[in-house]
């Protein structure tokens, strides 16, 4: 009898000791994917935010309409490096010699300056993207296009208009067009302003707009011996919808230049484009904690 | 033994008291940062937290497309797929008959419509609502027509596949009398027909307003564009020249369209709209004659068969500028709406 009582008391003590402790949580898988997310971009423009520690962001978008028969796509893989930095592989915007807004690959790092959030004080971000050559062929000639960028971006919110977020910045871009003949290589540094905004329409959906100048490669081997590098205007208006806690869907229409027709203006609606995409946030640190007990802090 | 049972019971009760419900360990604290609010784990199906709205007010957690209370019949206000016992809000249709409306599909709502007419025209349209602020769709249209010579009778080019994206603000969203407003873009894939490559695109801005609970008015403007290019170049040329509608100036591109709908009976609506459709003339010599916009009139009725099913029928006159009743087509159309995707998304949340 006494042994039973002692056993039961021991069980009760064990239950007390083993109750859930907020200090050492064991989150469910659903809870892991419901953590707050920070997207480091609007559509193509980087924002002053980074994806966050122990977080991975995978995103991409594509269009079939930009040029008939050609699927153009762009993607970003960003992994949080501490709370204020992220490493990334992305396609950065540039208009190729064939007239497409065919993104150029780049690897980079993005930082957010650890400034206190104060009214009227914007958050500041810096992104460096080291360009990887993209090869295009035009009239039987090949050209390697490379774009290396330094972005300075700011994000501003105001308590009086909590539904509005403004973004602005400058892209300092070193663009290089390298045909197979080294004598024809062209390189130019461009200062390209960029701006954007977000309007919160519902708890999970935002209307997003951005406008930017981007490097534009131009070359017609038959008429001009050397490639040229200029500026092209790209604008996008669309929405970002957090359909699930860690999945954001993108949809946008864009003013872009295709068919190598830079003389077309705003009225050339037939050259506009629709792009669809998504961004998925993977809390790899929390998953690793659940799986093997590492990165739990 | 009784003593032992008593001790066991007391211990179990004590254990239960000690092991009472604990807070979810990793629920983010209130006010935690993030781009979007995050639902606490215990009730993923609860209504989302209110968010600041463009007018600076904090909205209650209700769907913005919910029909206002009124004496509407089971179908709800005009043009809406009625709830008929459903918990979901009614759906304002994104099209009258041929023209877009200023209403958007609710988030994750699915919409499809298929029509046939006596001229052999077949059209289908599939759309999905995105976040209560946009919608995306893919369709085959039978609106695009072509003729070889100016004196020929135009024929439809079909299928003509288009994708659409619309973005907007729901009716009553900013203020009480605000109409629903959408900015829409529709663009086709390239289509080759009779040795000519063509594309069309349309940018629209349209407003739709309910007039009471049984009528609605739609008014909009469009910038049309199209391109036409022969697949084979003339001797001595690298490529055939491309003719575009935007090459002729805004006067050839800008058009006004509109529509009206009324619901005289709880499940039946009468619909009228006037829109525009492009027409190509392959052998015309004048560039301005190669691509033209033709006014198109449609009228008909919509009947709600079931919560998810509507049927429409009526008459289309493809070119009212050249009013010829022999050209008129009688059409039949089936429209399906569904919240299945939204239900699935809610479950995943």
XYZ file of C-alpha atoms in Angstrom:
646
model
C 0.000 0.000 0.000
C 2.713 2.436 0.976
C 4.663 1.453 -2.121
C 1.647 2.307 -4.298
C 1.270 5.674 -2.641
C 4.954 6.412 -3.063
C 4.772 5.367 -6.739
C 1.785 7.596 -7.373
C 3.437 10.517 -5.637
C 6.526 9.957 -7.754
C 4.367 9.950 -10.891
C 2.741 13.192 -9.832
C 6.126 14.765 -9.224
C 7.321 13.576 -12.613
C 4.240 15.021 -14.290
C 4.922 18.340 -12.603
C 8.506 18.315 -13.733
C 7.632 17.236 -17.269
C 4.972 19.821 -17.976
C 5.433 22.122 -20.938
C 8.065 24.744 -20.319
C 7.835 27.926 -22.355
C 11.584 28.290 -22.104
C 12.237 25.054 -23.999
C 9.420 24.866 -26.553
C 8.646 21.883 -28.701
C 6.773 23.588 -31.529
C 4.570 21.643 -33.835
C 5.408 21.549 -37.516
C 2.436 23.795 -38.238
C 3.604 26.312 -35.666
C 7.088 26.291 -37.154
C 5.709 27.386 -40.514
C 3.491 30.038 -38.949
C 6.322 32.212 -37.732
C 6.420 35.837 -38.857
C 8.077 36.314 -42.196
C 10.025 39.176 -43.725
C 10.270 39.295 -47.465
C 13.520 40.849 -48.671
C 12.000 42.150 -51.907
C 9.022 43.771 -53.588
C 8.966 42.115 -57.013
C 12.443 42.606 -58.393
C 13.517 45.462 -56.162
C 15.251 44.534 -52.907
C 13.802 46.014 -49.744
C 15.648 47.135 -46.655
C 14.639 43.929 -44.878
C 16.417 40.611 -44.777
C 14.838 37.209 -44.526
C 15.988 36.683 -40.935
C 18.141 34.267 -38.987
C 17.703 30.546 -39.607
C 15.278 31.274 -42.423
C 15.477 30.380 -46.115
C 13.479 32.128 -48.800
C 12.874 30.536 -52.202
C 11.088 32.583 -54.790
C 10.534 32.749 -58.485
C 8.262 34.112 -61.130
C 7.736 33.493 -64.792
C 5.942 34.712 -67.858
C 5.038 33.063 -71.119
C 3.711 36.214 -72.682
C 6.700 38.487 -72.721
C 8.062 37.065 -75.937
C 6.069 34.487 -77.863
C 7.342 30.996 -77.263
C 9.904 32.010 -74.674
C 9.475 31.336 -71.008
C 11.272 33.992 -69.059
C 11.739 33.393 -65.417
C 13.593 34.760 -62.456
C 14.340 33.362 -59.057
C 15.903 34.160 -55.728
C 17.350 31.900 -53.083
C 18.142 33.827 -49.922
C 19.335 32.428 -46.647
C 19.431 34.431 -43.460
C 22.906 35.054 -42.058
C 22.227 36.278 -38.583
C 19.563 38.899 -38.020
C 20.901 41.611 -40.298
C 22.329 39.840 -43.340
C 21.432 37.328 -45.971
C 23.327 35.480 -48.667
C 21.564 35.046 -51.950
C 21.637 33.760 -55.480
C 19.278 35.668 -57.690
C 18.393 36.798 -61.148
C 18.756 40.522 -61.361
C 16.905 42.596 -63.915
C 18.566 43.617 -67.163
C 17.329 43.927 -70.720
C 19.309 41.728 -73.063
C 20.358 42.294 -76.661
C 17.328 40.340 -77.833
C 15.100 42.872 -76.120
C 13.935 40.606 -73.339
C 13.900 41.509 -69.700
C 15.775 38.264 -69.247
C 17.286 38.390 -65.778
C 21.025 38.058 -65.285
C 22.235 35.671 -62.565
C 24.125 37.070 -59.598
C 25.345 36.018 -56.187
C 25.271 38.513 -53.413
C 24.876 39.612 -49.872
C 22.250 41.939 -48.472
C 22.516 43.807 -45.203
C 20.042 45.821 -43.202
C 21.584 48.506 -41.045
C 20.708 47.866 -37.394
C 19.149 51.280 -36.818
C 16.358 51.738 -34.299
C 12.880 52.040 -35.826
C 11.836 55.630 -35.246
C 9.125 57.725 -36.754
C 10.296 59.403 -39.915
C 13.520 57.450 -39.941
C 13.781 54.988 -42.782
C 15.271 51.544 -42.538
C 18.343 51.266 -44.709
C 19.558 48.272 -46.633
C 22.617 47.594 -48.739
C 22.876 44.835 -51.294
C 25.852 43.771 -53.351
C 25.331 41.417 -56.249
C 28.233 39.925 -58.134
C 27.147 39.230 -61.690
C 27.501 35.882 -63.385
C 27.756 36.028 -67.207
C 24.660 35.236 -69.239
C 25.213 34.274 -72.871
C 22.881 35.462 -75.620
C 23.018 34.862 -79.343
C 21.938 37.412 -81.904
C 22.395 37.149 -85.656
C 24.749 34.242 -85.142
C 27.022 36.188 -82.782
C 27.340 35.422 -79.096
C 27.686 37.956 -76.333
C 28.207 37.433 -72.602
C 26.283 39.929 -70.506
C 27.320 40.556 -66.914
C 25.801 42.963 -64.416
C 27.297 43.621 -60.992
C 25.191 45.801 -58.713
C 25.415 47.774 -55.534
C 21.986 48.692 -54.171
C 21.255 51.291 -51.528
C 17.615 51.075 -50.526
C 15.425 52.657 -47.877
C 12.050 51.674 -46.481
C 9.790 54.210 -44.797
C 6.653 53.648 -42.754
C 4.618 56.215 -40.869
C 2.229 55.644 -37.994
C -0.299 58.019 -39.545
C -0.587 55.901 -42.671
C 0.146 52.414 -41.377
C -1.209 50.836 -44.552
C 1.443 52.457 -46.728
C 5.112 51.553 -47.056
C 7.418 53.474 -49.365
C 10.642 52.177 -50.828
C 13.326 54.030 -52.708
C 16.900 53.569 -53.645
C 19.657 53.626 -56.147
C 21.245 50.844 -58.077
C 24.844 51.424 -59.074
C 25.366 48.967 -61.833
C 28.501 47.903 -63.648
C 27.368 46.306 -66.892
C 29.614 44.491 -69.311
C 28.900 43.135 -72.774
C 31.592 40.774 -74.019
C 31.285 39.452 -77.570
C 33.562 36.619 -78.607
C 35.970 39.189 -80.081
C 37.705 40.772 -77.048
C 38.229 44.012 -78.961
C 34.485 44.627 -78.935
C 34.027 44.390 -75.175
C 32.012 47.235 -73.709
C 31.705 48.157 -70.040
C 29.763 50.947 -68.398
C 28.820 52.039 -64.910
C 25.251 53.262 -64.534
C 23.403 54.986 -61.723
C 19.830 53.700 -61.809
C 17.126 55.048 -59.501
C 14.434 52.678 -58.282
C 11.275 53.220 -56.254
C 8.314 51.242 -55.006
C 5.370 51.170 -52.655
C 3.172 48.701 -50.802
C -0.450 49.302 -49.841
C -1.950 46.861 -47.332
C -5.419 46.021 -48.654
C -6.333 43.119 -46.373
C -4.560 41.374 -43.512
C -2.861 39.085 -46.012
C -2.751 40.962 -49.303
C -0.868 44.002 -50.511
C -0.867 45.963 -53.715
C 2.716 46.533 -54.756
C 4.167 48.800 -57.395
C 7.722 49.414 -58.439
C 9.480 51.315 -61.169
C 13.143 51.136 -61.996
C 15.733 51.808 -64.583
C 17.706 48.743 -65.605
C 20.793 48.173 -67.730
C 19.849 47.622 -71.353
C 22.202 45.860 -73.744
C 21.807 46.737 -77.408
C 23.603 45.209 -80.318
C 22.826 44.670 -83.967
C 25.975 43.115 -85.426
C 24.826 43.841 -88.973
C 24.658 47.588 -88.460
C 26.766 48.414 -85.403
C 30.091 46.700 -84.806
C 30.109 47.180 -81.035
C 27.416 46.456 -78.477
C 26.020 49.398 -76.549
C 24.853 49.655 -72.955
C 22.054 52.010 -72.000
C 19.124 52.334 -69.655
C 15.677 50.803 -69.992
C 12.559 51.481 -67.974
C 10.806 48.630 -66.214
C 7.649 49.010 -64.155
C 5.442 46.495 -62.402
C 2.121 46.747 -60.632
C 0.556 43.821 -58.876
C -0.217 42.131 -55.623
C 1.461 39.930 -53.056
C -0.881 37.593 -51.197
C 0.134 35.528 -48.199
C -2.035 32.579 -49.093
C -0.511 30.451 -46.323
C 1.618 31.635 -43.404
C 4.863 30.759 -45.199
C 3.801 31.073 -48.823
C 3.315 34.365 -50.644
C 1.850 34.438 -54.157
C 2.805 37.211 -56.573
C 0.899 38.447 -59.579
C 1.719 41.519 -61.588
C 1.473 43.245 -64.892
C 4.521 44.951 -66.178
C 5.593 47.572 -68.605
C 8.537 45.979 -70.297
C 10.311 46.281 -73.554
C 10.346 43.330 -75.865
C 11.075 42.647 -79.515
C 14.025 45.039 -79.253
C 11.669 47.933 -79.840
C 12.872 50.647 -77.472
C 10.942 53.261 -79.438
C 7.639 51.826 -78.227
C 6.102 53.919 -75.502
C 3.437 53.501 -72.859
C 0.807 52.958 -75.541
C 2.471 49.768 -76.783
C 0.219 47.714 -74.562
C 0.884 44.621 -76.639
C 4.427 44.565 -75.222
C 3.215 44.565 -71.623
C 3.429 41.418 -69.629
C 1.785 39.334 -66.915
C 3.993 37.538 -64.434
C 3.062 35.043 -61.744
C 5.288 33.866 -58.966
C 5.576 32.719 -55.393
C 7.873 33.009 -52.412
C 8.226 30.175 -49.932
C 9.791 30.664 -46.516
C 11.492 27.663 -44.949
C 12.429 28.015 -41.272
C 15.351 25.638 -41.600
C 16.710 26.427 -38.155
C 13.468 25.458 -36.443
C 13.230 22.348 -38.594
C 16.771 21.364 -37.680
C 15.926 21.941 -34.033
C 12.932 19.640 -34.295
C 14.802 17.011 -36.263
C 18.204 16.781 -34.602
C 18.121 19.279 -31.772
C 20.548 21.794 -33.234
C 20.075 25.562 -33.747
C 17.451 25.515 -30.998
C 18.678 28.805 -29.567
C -8.205 -1.246 -1.405
C -10.703 1.578 -1.009
C -7.934 3.631 0.538
C -5.660 2.869 -2.393
C -8.376 3.894 -4.894
C -8.891 7.104 -3.004
C -5.219 7.887 -3.127
C -5.081 7.082 -6.844
C -8.077 9.315 -7.547
C -6.578 12.147 -5.508
C -3.265 11.752 -7.305
C -4.871 11.746 -10.722
C -6.786 14.907 -9.854
C -3.623 16.522 -8.542
C -1.741 15.519 -11.670
C -4.481 16.913 -13.846
C -4.350 20.161 -11.926
C -0.609 20.383 -12.300
C -0.645 19.429 -15.975
C -3.208 22.060 -16.957
C -3.171 23.529 -20.384
C 0.043 25.340 -21.156
C 0.393 28.199 -23.572
C 1.509 27.317 -27.048
C 5.247 27.498 -26.647
C 6.220 29.257 -29.832
C 3.259 31.438 -30.546
C 4.760 34.784 -31.429
C 3.998 37.454 -28.899
C 1.460 40.066 -29.776
C 2.955 42.693 -31.939
C 5.729 40.479 -33.192
C 7.226 41.790 -36.387
C 6.658 40.397 -39.793
C 5.322 41.350 -43.147
C 1.960 39.843 -42.371
C 0.051 39.032 -39.248
C 0.353 35.443 -38.147
C -2.475 33.411 -36.717
C -1.866 31.903 -33.329
C -1.713 28.146 -33.480
C -4.678 27.130 -31.303
C -7.277 28.335 -33.798
C -6.049 28.482 -37.317
C -9.574 28.939 -38.629
C -10.321 32.095 -36.767
C -10.918 35.259 -38.679
C -7.734 37.158 -39.504
C -6.744 40.096 -37.392
C -7.890 43.465 -38.563
C -5.423 45.368 -40.689
C -5.053 49.032 -41.303
C -6.978 50.139 -44.337
C -6.191 52.853 -46.830
C -8.567 55.224 -45.074
C -6.592 54.841 -41.866
C -9.348 52.965 -40.057
C -8.997 49.501 -38.653
C -11.349 47.160 -40.431
C -13.334 44.537 -38.645
C -12.368 41.019 -39.655
C -15.072 40.542 -42.251
C -14.937 39.696 -45.892
C -15.160 42.859 -47.910
C -17.275 41.204 -50.523
C -20.036 40.281 -48.130
C -23.314 41.512 -49.492
C -24.916 44.277 -47.535
C -28.019 43.224 -45.692
C -31.053 43.900 -47.778
C -34.229 42.503 -49.134
C -32.490 40.599 -51.911
C -33.755 37.184 -52.720
C -31.771 34.009 -52.391
C -29.468 35.104 -55.156
C -28.377 38.257 -53.409
C -27.948 41.497 -55.285
C -27.864 41.572 -59.015
C -25.144 39.697 -60.739
C -24.111 37.758 -57.690
C -23.929 34.063 -57.208
C -26.211 33.790 -54.231
C -25.187 32.027 -51.085
C -28.352 29.885 -50.841
C -27.436 28.678 -47.377
C -23.707 28.811 -47.987
C -21.467 30.419 -45.378
C -19.378 31.969 -48.137
C -20.081 35.465 -49.381
C -21.790 35.904 -52.728
C -19.620 36.359 -55.772
C -19.835 39.421 -57.965
C -19.143 38.242 -61.469
C -16.014 39.583 -63.179
C -17.842 39.942 -66.501
C -21.249 41.171 -67.576
C -21.534 39.218 -70.823
C -18.488 40.332 -72.807
C -17.049 43.263 -70.886
C -15.155 43.196 -67.607
C -16.757 44.549 -64.443
C -15.247 46.526 -61.599
C -15.723 43.546 -59.296
C -13.110 40.970 -58.439
C -13.446 37.365 -57.396
C -12.972 36.789 -53.661
C -9.690 35.250 -52.539
C -9.210 31.700 -53.840
C -12.649 31.639 -55.447
C -12.771 29.753 -58.741
C -14.790 30.874 -61.725
C -15.291 29.331 -65.114
C -17.588 30.083 -67.984
C -18.055 28.342 -71.304
C -20.160 29.587 -74.182
C -21.204 28.474 -77.643
C -23.136 30.409 -80.252
C -24.980 29.791 -83.456
C -22.044 31.007 -85.525
C -19.841 28.204 -84.223
C -18.041 30.371 -81.711
C -16.731 28.617 -78.626
C -15.179 30.452 -75.705
C -14.016 29.428 -72.251
C -12.718 31.463 -69.375
C -11.101 30.199 -66.156
C -10.195 32.528 -63.291
C -9.065 32.460 -59.715
C -9.316 35.215 -57.124
C -6.074 36.338 -55.497
C -6.197 37.783 -52.017
C -9.394 39.835 -52.509
C -7.343 42.340 -54.492
C -6.637 40.628 -57.803
C -7.527 37.772 -60.079
C -5.756 35.778 -62.749
C -7.323 33.978 -65.644
C -6.720 32.097 -68.854
C -9.316 32.065 -71.604
C -9.986 31.228 -75.196
C -11.897 33.994 -76.875
C -13.964 34.005 -80.040
C -14.029 37.804 -80.267
C -11.060 38.233 -82.613
C -12.019 38.203 -86.272
C -10.135 38.456 -89.543
C -10.806 38.890 -93.232
C -8.566 38.764 -96.280
C -9.995 41.777 -98.090
C -11.994 44.717 -96.864
C -15.004 43.450 -98.813
C -14.847 39.920 -97.369
C -16.999 38.692 -94.558
C -14.909 38.464 -91.371
C -14.314 35.084 -89.784
C -13.452 34.253 -86.223
C -9.924 33.215 -85.316
C -10.327 30.543 -82.729
C -9.079 29.368 -80.419
C -7.388 32.628 -79.492
C -5.790 32.122 -76.097
C -5.436 35.042 -73.725
C -4.239 35.480 -70.158
C -5.652 38.139 -67.898
C -4.684 39.817 -64.670
C -6.919 42.274 -62.850
C -6.226 44.327 -59.784
C -8.650 46.484 -57.896
C -10.477 47.864 -54.946
C -13.725 46.275 -53.819
C -16.966 48.223 -53.803
C -17.523 50.205 -50.558
C -13.884 49.563 -49.596
C -12.747 53.170 -49.214
C -16.072 54.879 -48.619
C -19.742 53.974 -48.733
C -20.607 55.105 -52.226
C -17.368 53.943 -53.765
C -17.864 51.731 -56.812
C -15.772 48.656 -57.337
C -12.796 49.621 -59.481
C -10.466 47.312 -61.353
C -7.449 47.814 -63.538
C -7.299 44.880 -65.894
C -4.840 43.643 -68.447
C -5.499 40.977 -71.017
C -2.955 39.762 -73.511
C -2.971 36.980 -76.032
C -0.401 34.440 -76.935
C 0.804 34.802 -80.493
C -1.576 33.206 -83.001
C -0.772 32.252 -86.558
C -3.713 32.200 -88.955
C -3.678 32.255 -92.781
C 0.032 33.020 -92.824
C -0.247 35.978 -90.439
C 0.994 36.202 -86.857
C -1.159 38.312 -84.605
C -1.424 39.330 -80.981
C -3.921 41.429 -79.075
C -3.776 43.202 -75.713
C -6.200 45.314 -73.742
C -5.670 47.519 -70.698
C -8.941 48.424 -68.992
C -10.063 50.569 -66.119
C -13.657 49.923 -65.124
C -15.981 50.935 -62.318
C -19.060 48.989 -61.229
C -21.711 50.190 -58.840
C -24.730 48.476 -57.393
C -27.837 50.626 -57.697
C -29.854 49.345 -54.793
C -29.920 45.590 -54.522
C -31.364 44.704 -57.897
C -29.419 46.708 -60.442
C -25.850 47.565 -61.297
C -24.062 49.816 -63.734
C -20.646 49.319 -65.318
C -18.563 51.927 -67.093
C -14.988 51.720 -68.265
C -12.301 52.724 -70.693
C -9.818 50.601 -72.571
C -6.521 51.020 -74.344
C -6.448 48.365 -77.030
C -3.396 47.190 -78.899
C -2.700 44.530 -81.490
C 0.059 43.485 -83.845
C -0.004 41.772 -87.204
C 2.919 40.406 -89.175
C 3.154 38.038 -92.127
C 5.047 34.844 -91.356
C 6.907 35.023 -94.663
C 8.871 38.047 -95.749
C 8.650 39.555 -99.193
C 11.563 38.794 -101.539
C 14.586 40.859 -100.548
C 13.396 41.492 -96.991
C 14.652 39.849 -93.793
C 11.270 39.909 -92.122
C 7.842 41.157 -92.977
C 6.999 44.529 -91.441
C 4.883 44.420 -88.294
C 1.759 46.553 -88.170
C 0.578 47.614 -84.725
C -2.489 49.401 -83.509
C -0.390 51.621 -81.250
C 1.489 52.744 -84.324
C -1.599 54.702 -85.367
C -1.994 56.745 -82.214
C -4.266 56.811 -79.182
C -7.280 57.697 -81.295
C -7.284 54.188 -82.670
C -6.697 52.614 -79.264
C -8.895 54.356 -76.707
C -12.451 53.132 -76.350
C -15.266 53.464 -73.819
C -17.414 50.491 -72.868
C -20.252 49.882 -70.473
C -23.041 47.644 -69.324
C -26.139 47.398 -67.210
C -27.772 44.604 -65.292
C -31.079 44.352 -63.506
C -32.605 41.596 -61.419
C -36.377 41.660 -61.828
C -36.777 38.246 -60.202
C -34.797 36.696 -57.360
C -32.826 34.328 -59.577
C -33.009 36.046 -62.948
C -31.062 38.982 -64.307
C -31.200 40.933 -67.540
C -27.821 42.009 -68.887
C -26.741 44.409 -71.626
C -23.229 45.464 -72.562
C -21.341 47.231 -75.307
C -17.685 46.448 -75.823
C -15.031 46.319 -78.503
C -13.192 43.595 -80.334
C -10.257 43.695 -82.767
C -10.549 42.734 -86.391
C -7.666 42.080 -88.803
C -7.651 42.599 -92.540
C -4.763 40.622 -93.998
C -4.647 41.974 -97.542
C -5.698 45.545 -96.894
C -3.058 47.940 -98.126
C -3.700 50.855 -95.742
C -1.980 50.191 -92.384
C -4.908 51.751 -90.518
C -7.262 49.285 -92.224
C -5.216 46.249 -91.217
C -6.234 46.410 -87.555
C -9.532 47.890 -86.470
C -11.717 47.839 -83.403
C -15.359 46.944 -83.901
C -18.164 47.766 -81.442
C -19.936 44.709 -80.125
C -23.368 44.612 -78.495
C -24.589 41.779 -76.288
C -27.800 41.339 -74.369
C -29.254 38.384 -72.544
C -30.457 36.853 -69.328
C -28.739 35.053 -66.475
C -30.510 32.457 -64.371
C -29.203 30.966 -61.173
C -29.776 27.232 -61.335
C -27.875 26.368 -58.181
C -25.543 28.020 -55.734
C -22.590 27.207 -57.975
C -24.245 27.193 -61.386
C -25.616 29.939 -63.607
C -26.780 29.738 -67.190
C -26.882 32.651 -69.587
C -28.362 33.090 -72.987
C -28.796 36.011 -75.330
C -27.792 37.684 -78.549
C -24.499 39.117 -79.740
C -24.062 41.536 -82.601
C -20.344 41.428 -83.476
C -20.252 44.755 -85.310
C -22.970 47.235 -84.480
C -21.153 49.834 -86.560
C -22.295 47.840 -89.557
C -25.617 46.802 -88.075
C -26.561 43.606 -89.770
C -28.971 41.328 -87.979
C -27.812 38.441 -90.152
C -24.489 38.695 -88.333
C -26.144 38.406 -84.926
C -25.501 35.211 -82.977
C -27.586 33.567 -80.302
C -25.399 32.229 -77.548
C -25.691 29.932 -74.565
C -23.322 30.019 -71.649
C -22.692 28.099 -68.433
C -20.941 29.714 -65.491
C -19.601 27.779 -62.533
C -18.273 29.249 -59.290
C -16.635 27.442 -56.436
C -15.078 28.037 -53.057
C -13.427 24.603 -53.022
C -9.939 26.044 -53.321
C -10.621 28.556 -50.564
C -11.874 25.799 -48.308
C -8.720 23.817 -48.993
C -6.545 26.850 -48.277
C -8.403 27.520 -45.039
C -7.864 23.944 -43.985
C -4.150 24.188 -44.694
C -3.931 27.323 -42.588
